[in-house]
PDB file of C-alpha atoms in Angstrom:
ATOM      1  CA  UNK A   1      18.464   3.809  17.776  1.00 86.00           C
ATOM      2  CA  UNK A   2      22.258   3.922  18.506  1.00 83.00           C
ATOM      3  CA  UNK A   3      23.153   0.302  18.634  1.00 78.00           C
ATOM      4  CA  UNK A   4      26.081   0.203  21.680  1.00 79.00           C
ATOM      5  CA  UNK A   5      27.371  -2.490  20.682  1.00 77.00           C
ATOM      6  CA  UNK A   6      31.323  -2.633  20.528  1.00 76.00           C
ATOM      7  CA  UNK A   7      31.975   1.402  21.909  1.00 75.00           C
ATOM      8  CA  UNK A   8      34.155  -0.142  24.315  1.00 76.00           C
ATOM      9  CA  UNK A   9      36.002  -2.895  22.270  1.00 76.00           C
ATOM     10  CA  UNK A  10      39.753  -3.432  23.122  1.00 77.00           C
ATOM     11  CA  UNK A  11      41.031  -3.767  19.488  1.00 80.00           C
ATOM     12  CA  UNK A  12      40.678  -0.030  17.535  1.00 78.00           C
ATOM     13  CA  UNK A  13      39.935  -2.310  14.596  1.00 80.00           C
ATOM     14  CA  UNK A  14      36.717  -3.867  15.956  1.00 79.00           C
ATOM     15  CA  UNK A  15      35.838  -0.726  17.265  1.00 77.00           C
ATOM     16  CA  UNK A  16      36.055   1.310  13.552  1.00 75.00           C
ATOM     17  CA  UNK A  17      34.377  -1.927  12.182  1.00 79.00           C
ATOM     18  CA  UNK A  18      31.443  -2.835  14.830  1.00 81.00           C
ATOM     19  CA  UNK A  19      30.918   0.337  16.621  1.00 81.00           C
ATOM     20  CA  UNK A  20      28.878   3.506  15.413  1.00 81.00           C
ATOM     21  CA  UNK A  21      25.567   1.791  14.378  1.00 89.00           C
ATOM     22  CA  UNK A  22      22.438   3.011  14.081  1.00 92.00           C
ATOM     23  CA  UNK A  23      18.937   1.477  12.954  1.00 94.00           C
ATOM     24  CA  UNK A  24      15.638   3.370  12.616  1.00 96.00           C
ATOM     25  CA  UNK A  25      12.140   2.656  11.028  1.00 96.00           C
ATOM     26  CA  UNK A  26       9.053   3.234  10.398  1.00 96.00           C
ATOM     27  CA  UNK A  27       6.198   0.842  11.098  1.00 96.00           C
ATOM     28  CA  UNK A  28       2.584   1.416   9.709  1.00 94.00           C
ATOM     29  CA  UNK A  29      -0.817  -0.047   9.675  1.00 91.00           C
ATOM     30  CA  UNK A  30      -3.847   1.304   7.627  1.00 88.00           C
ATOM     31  CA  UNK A  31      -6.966   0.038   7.139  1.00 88.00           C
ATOM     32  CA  UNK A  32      -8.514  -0.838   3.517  1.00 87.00           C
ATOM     33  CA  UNK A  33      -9.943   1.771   1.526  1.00 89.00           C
ATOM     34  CA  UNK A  34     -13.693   2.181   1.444  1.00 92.00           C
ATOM     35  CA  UNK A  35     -15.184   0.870  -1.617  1.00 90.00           C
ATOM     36  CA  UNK A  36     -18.914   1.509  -2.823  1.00 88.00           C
ATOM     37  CA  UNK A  37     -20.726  -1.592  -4.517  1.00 86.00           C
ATOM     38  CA  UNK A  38     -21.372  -1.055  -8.650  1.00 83.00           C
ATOM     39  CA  UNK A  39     -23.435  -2.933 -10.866  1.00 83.00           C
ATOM     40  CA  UNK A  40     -22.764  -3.598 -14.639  1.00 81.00           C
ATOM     41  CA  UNK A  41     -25.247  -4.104 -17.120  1.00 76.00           C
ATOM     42  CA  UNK A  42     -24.690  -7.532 -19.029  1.00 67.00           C
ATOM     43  CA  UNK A  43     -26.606  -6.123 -22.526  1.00 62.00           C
ATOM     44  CA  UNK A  44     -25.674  -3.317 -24.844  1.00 58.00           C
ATOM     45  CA  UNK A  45     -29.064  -1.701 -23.082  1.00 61.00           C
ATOM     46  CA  UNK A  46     -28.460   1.619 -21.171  1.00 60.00           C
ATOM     47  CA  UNK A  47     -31.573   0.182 -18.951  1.00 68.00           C
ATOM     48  CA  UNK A  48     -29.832  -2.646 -17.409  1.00 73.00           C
ATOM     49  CA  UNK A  49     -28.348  -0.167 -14.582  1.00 74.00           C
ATOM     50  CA  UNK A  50     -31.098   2.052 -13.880  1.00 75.00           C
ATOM     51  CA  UNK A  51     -32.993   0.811 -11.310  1.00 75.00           C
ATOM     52  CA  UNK A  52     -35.367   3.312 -10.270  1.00 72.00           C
ATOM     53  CA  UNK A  53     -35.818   4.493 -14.025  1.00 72.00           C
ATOM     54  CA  UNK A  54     -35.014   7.990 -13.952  1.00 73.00           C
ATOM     55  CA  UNK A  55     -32.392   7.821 -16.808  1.00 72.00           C
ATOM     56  CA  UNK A  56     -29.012   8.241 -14.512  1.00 69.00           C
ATOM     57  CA  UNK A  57     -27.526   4.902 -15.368  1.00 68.00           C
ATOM     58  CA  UNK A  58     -25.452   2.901 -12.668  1.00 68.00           C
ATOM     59  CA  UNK A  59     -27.608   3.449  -9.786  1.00 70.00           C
ATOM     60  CA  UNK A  60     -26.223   2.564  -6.240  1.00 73.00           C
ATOM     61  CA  UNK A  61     -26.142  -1.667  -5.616  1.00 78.00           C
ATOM     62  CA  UNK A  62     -29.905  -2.077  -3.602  1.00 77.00           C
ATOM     63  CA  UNK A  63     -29.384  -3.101   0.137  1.00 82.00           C
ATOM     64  CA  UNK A  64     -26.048  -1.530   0.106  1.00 84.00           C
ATOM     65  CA  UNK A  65     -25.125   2.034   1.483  1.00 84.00           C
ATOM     66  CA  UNK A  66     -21.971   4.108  -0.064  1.00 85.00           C
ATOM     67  CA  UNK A  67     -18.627   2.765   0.689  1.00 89.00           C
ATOM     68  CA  UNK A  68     -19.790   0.235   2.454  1.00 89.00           C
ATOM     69  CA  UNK A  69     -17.223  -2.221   1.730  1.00 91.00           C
ATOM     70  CA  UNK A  70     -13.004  -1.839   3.040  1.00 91.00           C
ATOM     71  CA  UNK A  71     -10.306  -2.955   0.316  1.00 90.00           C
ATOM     72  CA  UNK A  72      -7.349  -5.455   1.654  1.00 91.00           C
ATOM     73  CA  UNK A  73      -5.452  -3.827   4.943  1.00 90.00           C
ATOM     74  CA  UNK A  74      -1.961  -2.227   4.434  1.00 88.00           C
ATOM     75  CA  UNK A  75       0.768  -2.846   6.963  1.00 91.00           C
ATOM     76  CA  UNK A  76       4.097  -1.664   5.925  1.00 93.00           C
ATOM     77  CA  UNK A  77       7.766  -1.724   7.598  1.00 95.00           C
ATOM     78  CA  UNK A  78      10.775   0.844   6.233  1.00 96.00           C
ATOM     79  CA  UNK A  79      14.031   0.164   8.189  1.00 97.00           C
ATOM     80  CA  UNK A  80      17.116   2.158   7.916  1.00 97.00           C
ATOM     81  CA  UNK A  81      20.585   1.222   8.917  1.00 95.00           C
ATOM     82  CA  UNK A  82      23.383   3.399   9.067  1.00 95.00           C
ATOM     83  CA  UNK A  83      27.588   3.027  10.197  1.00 93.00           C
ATOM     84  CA  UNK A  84      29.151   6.611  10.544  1.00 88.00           C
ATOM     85  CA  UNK A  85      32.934   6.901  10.100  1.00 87.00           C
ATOM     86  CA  UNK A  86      34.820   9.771  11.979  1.00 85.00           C
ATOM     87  CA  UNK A  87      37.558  10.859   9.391  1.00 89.00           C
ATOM     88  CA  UNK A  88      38.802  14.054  11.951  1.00 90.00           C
ATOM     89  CA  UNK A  89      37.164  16.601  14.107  1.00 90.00           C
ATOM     90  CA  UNK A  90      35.260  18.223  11.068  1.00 93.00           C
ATOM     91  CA  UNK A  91      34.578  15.616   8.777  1.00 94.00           C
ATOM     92  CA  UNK A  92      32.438  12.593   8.969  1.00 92.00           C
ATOM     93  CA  UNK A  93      31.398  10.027   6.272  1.00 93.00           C
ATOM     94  CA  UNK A  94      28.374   8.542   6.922  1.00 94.00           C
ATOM     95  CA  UNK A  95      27.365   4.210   5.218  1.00 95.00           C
ATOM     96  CA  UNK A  96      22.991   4.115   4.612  1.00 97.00           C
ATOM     97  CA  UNK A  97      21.566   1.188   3.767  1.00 97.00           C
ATOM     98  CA  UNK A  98      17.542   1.510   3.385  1.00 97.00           C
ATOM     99  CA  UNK A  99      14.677  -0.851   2.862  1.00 97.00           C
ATOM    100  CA  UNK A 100      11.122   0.153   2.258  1.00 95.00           C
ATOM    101  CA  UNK A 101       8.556  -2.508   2.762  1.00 95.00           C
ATOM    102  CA  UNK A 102      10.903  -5.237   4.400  1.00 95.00           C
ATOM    103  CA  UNK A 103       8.324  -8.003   4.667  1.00 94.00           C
ATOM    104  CA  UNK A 104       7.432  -7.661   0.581  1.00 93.00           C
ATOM    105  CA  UNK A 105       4.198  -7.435   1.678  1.00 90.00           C
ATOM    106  CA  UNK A 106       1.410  -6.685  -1.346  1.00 90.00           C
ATOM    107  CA  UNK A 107       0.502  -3.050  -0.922  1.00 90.00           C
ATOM    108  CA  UNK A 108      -2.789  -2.911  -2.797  1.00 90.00           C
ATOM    109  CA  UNK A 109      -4.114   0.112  -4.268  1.00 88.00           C
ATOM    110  CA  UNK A 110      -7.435  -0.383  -5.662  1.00 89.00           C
ATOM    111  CA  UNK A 111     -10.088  -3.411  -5.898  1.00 92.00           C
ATOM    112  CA  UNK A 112     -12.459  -4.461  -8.226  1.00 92.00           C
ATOM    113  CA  UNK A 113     -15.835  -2.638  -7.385  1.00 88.00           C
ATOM    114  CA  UNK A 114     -18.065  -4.253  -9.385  1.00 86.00           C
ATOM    115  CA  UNK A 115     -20.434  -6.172  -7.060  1.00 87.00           C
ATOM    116  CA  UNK A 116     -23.406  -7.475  -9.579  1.00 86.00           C
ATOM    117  CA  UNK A 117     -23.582  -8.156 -12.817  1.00 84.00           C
ATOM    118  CA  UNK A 118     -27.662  -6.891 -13.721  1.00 82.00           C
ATOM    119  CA  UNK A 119     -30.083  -8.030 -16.490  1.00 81.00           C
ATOM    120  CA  UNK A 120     -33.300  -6.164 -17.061  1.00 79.00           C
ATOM    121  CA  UNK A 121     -36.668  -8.121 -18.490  1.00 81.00           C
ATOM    122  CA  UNK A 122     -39.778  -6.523 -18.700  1.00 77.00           C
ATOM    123  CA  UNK A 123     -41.890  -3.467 -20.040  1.00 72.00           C
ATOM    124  CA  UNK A 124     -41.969  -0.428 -17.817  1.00 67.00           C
ATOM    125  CA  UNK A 125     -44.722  -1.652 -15.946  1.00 73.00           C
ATOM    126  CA  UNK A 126     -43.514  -4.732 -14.909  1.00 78.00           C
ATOM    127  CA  UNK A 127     -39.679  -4.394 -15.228  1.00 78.00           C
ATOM    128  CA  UNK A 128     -37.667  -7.345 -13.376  1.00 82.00           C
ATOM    129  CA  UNK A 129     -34.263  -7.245 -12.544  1.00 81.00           C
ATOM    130  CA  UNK A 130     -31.558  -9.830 -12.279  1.00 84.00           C
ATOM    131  CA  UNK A 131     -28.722  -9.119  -9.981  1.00 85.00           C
ATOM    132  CA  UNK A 132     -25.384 -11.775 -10.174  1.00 87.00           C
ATOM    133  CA  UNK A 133     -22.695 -11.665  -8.135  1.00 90.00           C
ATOM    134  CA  UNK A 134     -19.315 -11.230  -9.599  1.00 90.00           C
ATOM    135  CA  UNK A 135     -16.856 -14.008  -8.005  1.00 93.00           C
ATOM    136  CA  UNK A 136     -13.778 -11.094  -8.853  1.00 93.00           C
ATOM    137  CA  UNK A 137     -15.789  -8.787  -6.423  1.00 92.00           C
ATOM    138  CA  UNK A 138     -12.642  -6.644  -3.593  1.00 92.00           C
ATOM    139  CA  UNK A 139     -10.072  -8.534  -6.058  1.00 94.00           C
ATOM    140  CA  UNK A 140      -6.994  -6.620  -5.787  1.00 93.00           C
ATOM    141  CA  UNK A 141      -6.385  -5.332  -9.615  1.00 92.00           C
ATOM    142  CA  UNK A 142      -3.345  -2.804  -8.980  1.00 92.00           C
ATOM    143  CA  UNK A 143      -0.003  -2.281  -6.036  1.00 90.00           C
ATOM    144  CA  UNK A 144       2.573  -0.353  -5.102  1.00 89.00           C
ATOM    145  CA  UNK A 145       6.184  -1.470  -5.869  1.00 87.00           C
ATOM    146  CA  UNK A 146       7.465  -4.397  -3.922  1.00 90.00           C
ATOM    147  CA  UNK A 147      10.415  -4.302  -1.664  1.00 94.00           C
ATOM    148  CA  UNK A 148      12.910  -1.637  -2.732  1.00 95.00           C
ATOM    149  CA  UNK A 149      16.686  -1.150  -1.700  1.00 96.00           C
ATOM    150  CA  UNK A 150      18.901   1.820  -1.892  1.00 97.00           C
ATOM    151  CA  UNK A 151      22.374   2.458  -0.576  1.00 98.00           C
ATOM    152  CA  UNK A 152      23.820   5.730  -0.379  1.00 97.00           C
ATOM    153  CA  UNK A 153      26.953   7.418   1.293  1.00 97.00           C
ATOM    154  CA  UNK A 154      26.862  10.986   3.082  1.00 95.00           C
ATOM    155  CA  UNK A 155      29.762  12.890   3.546  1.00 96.00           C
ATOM    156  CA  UNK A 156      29.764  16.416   6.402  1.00 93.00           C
ATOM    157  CA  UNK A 157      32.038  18.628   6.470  1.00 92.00           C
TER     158      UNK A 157
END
């Protein structure tokens, strides 16, 4: 976006100071990513995770389907402002100023997926199993860089 202000100022000063503005952005909005529910066995047992006993440890969480679950939501804003300076008829220097995420808002990247914490008792015959819920269950564990500046001159010819 051109910004208009000061085209038409009276003093050539202003006018090389104020005038020849521009700003542009970008604005987005995602969703969380989908995360599956995982149990982890609280004993050194391989058993503790295989719920339907056919040796493949880490069987999906009962009750809940694949990816059931979204991670945290990540809105972002990039802005870029730029002041161009005509030297002559060929030649044109050019001021950038850029921030990416302007609101330093946490861009999570993945989420603690471990739902349960499981405990098997029991023979074969009459096996029991002992889901607990992790309290650290969706907790964000890693992000992208926080707000980040950069400056930068271009000079056409």
């Amino acid at each position: 976006w051109d910004l208009p202000y000061f085209r038409s100022a009276a003093s050539s000063a202003v006018r090389h100071a104020f005038a020849g503005w521009s700003l542009s952005g970008i604005a987005s909005v995602g969703s969380g990513r989908p995360v599956g529910a995982e149990v982890n066995g609280l004993t050194s047992s391989t058993t503790d995770t295989d719920f339907n006993e056919d040796n493949v440890l880490f069987d999906r969480v009962p009750f809940f389907g694949r990816n059931t679950f979204t991670g945290p939501d990540r809105p972002n804003l990039d802005l870029s402002l730029r002041k161009s300076f005509q030297l002559d008829e060929k030649r044109k220097l050019e001021f950038i100023a850029q921030a990416f995420n302007v609101f330093n808002h946490p861009l999570f990247t993945t989420v603690v997926n471990t739902a349960f914490d499981a405990r098997r008792s029991g023979g074969t015959a009459t096996r029991v199993f002992t889901l607990t819920p992790r309290a650290d269950f969706l907790r964000p564990t890693a992000a992208l860089r926080g707000r980040d500046l950069q400056f930068g001159l271009k000079f056409n010819y």
